mmCIF file of C-alpha atoms in Angstrom:
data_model
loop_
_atom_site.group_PDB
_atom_site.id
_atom_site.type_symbol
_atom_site.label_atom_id
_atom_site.label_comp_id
_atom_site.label_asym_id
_atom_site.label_seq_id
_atom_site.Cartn_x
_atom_site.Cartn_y
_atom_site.Cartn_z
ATOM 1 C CA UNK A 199 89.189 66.475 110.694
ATOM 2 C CA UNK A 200 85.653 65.520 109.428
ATOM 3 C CA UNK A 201 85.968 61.930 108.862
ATOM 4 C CA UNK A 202 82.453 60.394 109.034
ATOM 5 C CA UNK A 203 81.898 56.385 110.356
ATOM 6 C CA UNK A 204 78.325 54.865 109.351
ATOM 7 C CA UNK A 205 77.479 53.229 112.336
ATOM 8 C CA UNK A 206 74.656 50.304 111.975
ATOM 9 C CA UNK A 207 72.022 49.208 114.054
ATOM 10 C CA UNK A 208 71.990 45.640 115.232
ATOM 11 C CA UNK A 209 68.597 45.309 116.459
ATOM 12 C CA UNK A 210 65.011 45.235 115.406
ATOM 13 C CA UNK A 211 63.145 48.036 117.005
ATOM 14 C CA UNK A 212 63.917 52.262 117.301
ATOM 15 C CA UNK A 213 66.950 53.019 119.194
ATOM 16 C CA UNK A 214 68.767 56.821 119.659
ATOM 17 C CA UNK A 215 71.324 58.789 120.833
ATOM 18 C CA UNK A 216 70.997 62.268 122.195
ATOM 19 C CA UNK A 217 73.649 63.901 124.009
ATOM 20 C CA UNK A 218 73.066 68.066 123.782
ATOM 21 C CA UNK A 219 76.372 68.470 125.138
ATOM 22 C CA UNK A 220 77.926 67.105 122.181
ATOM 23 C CA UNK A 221 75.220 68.024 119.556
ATOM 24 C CA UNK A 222 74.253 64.065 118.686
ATOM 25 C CA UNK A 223 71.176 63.129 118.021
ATOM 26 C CA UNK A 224 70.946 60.246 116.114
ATOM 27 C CA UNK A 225 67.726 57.613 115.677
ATOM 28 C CA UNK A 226 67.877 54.463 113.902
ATOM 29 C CA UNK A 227 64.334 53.576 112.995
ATOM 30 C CA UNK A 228 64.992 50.203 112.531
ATOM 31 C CA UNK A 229 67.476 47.180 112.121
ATOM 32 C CA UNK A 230 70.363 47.526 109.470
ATOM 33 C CA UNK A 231 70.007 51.475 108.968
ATOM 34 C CA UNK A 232 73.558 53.048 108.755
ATOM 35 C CA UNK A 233 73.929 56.359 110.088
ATOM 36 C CA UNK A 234 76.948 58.699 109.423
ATOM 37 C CA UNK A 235 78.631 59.972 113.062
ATOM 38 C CA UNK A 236 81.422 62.346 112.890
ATOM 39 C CA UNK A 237 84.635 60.516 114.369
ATOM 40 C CA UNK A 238 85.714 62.837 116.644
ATOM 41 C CA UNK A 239 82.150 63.421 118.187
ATOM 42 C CA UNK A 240 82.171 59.390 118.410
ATOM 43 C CA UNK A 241 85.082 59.093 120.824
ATOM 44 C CA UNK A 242 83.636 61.583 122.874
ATOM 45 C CA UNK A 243 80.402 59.803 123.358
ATOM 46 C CA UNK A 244 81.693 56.214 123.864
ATOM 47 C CA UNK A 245 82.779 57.659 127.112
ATOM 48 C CA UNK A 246 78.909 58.043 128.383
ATOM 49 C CA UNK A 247 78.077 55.036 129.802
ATOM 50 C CA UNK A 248 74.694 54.207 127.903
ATOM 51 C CA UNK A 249 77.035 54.791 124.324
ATOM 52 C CA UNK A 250 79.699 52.601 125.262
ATOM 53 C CA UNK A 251 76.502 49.742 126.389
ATOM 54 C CA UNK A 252 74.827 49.976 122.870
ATOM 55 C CA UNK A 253 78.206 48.626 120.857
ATOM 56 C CA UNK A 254 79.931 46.166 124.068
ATOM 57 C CA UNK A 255 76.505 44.728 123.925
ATOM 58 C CA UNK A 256 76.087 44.769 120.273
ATOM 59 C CA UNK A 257 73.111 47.203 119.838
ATOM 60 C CA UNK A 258 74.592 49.366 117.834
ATOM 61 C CA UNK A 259 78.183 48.446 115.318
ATOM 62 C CA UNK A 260 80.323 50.094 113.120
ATOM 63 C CA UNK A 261 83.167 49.117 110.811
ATOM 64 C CA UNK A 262 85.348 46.172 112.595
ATOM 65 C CA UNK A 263 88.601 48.475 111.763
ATOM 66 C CA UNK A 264 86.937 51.597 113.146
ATOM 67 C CA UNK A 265 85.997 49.559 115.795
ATOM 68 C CA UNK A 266 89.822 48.639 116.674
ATOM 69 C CA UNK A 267 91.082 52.279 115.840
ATOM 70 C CA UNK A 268 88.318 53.421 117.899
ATOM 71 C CA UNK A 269 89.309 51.244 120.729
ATOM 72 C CA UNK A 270 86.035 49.419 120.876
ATOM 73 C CA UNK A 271 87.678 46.133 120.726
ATOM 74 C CA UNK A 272 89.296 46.640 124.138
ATOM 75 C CA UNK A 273 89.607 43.817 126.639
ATOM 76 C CA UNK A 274 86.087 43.535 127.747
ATOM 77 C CA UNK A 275 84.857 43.903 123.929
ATOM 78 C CA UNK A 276 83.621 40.309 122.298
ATOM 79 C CA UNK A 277 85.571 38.348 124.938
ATOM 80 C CA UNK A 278 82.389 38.349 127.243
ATOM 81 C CA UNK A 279 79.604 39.103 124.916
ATOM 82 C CA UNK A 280 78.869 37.322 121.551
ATOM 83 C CA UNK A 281 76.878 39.347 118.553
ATOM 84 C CA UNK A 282 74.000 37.103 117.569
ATOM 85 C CA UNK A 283 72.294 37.312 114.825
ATOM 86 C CA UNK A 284 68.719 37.144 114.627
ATOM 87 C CA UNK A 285 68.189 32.943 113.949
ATOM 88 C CA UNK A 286 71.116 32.174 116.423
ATOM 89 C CA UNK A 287 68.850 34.390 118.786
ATOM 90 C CA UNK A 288 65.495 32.694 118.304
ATOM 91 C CA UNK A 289 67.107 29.284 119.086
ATOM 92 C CA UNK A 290 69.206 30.270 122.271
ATOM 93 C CA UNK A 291 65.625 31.523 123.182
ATOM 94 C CA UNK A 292 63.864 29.095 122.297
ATOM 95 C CA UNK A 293 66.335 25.785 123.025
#
């Protein structure tokens, strides 16, 4: 099985994954680049805990159907946090 899910940075500045163990290493130079992950290797790496921070807190996102299939929509997932994008952001920051 070599199905491949583009997974999208939410946030403005260089963010990476690199986990030997699994051979991922992944760097998303800045906000809205898509990178492809191989599925399998994904659901191993949601289980480390700095992974499975980047998409509850919305660093990092993928498909919202992947995301569901995935199990990233679990009870926990978008019940406590809120994705903001970047002008509803500035004014929770700045209001």
């Amino acid at each position: 099985m070599n199905d491949k899910i583009y997974v999208k940075s939410m946030v403005d500045g260089v963010i990476g994954i690199n986990l030997p163990d699994l051979h991922l290493k992944k760097e998303w130079p800045r906000k809205g680049t898509r990178l492809p992950i191989n599925k399998e290797v994904l659901m191993e790496a949601f289980y480390t805990p700095g992974v499975e921070y980047m998409f509850k807190e919305g660093v990092l996102s993928a498909d919202e159907r992947i995301m569901k299939e995935l199990g990233f929509t679990e009870e926990g997932f978008g019940e406590t946090s809120k994705i903001l994008n970047d002008f509803q952001r500035k004014r929770y920051m700045t209001v």
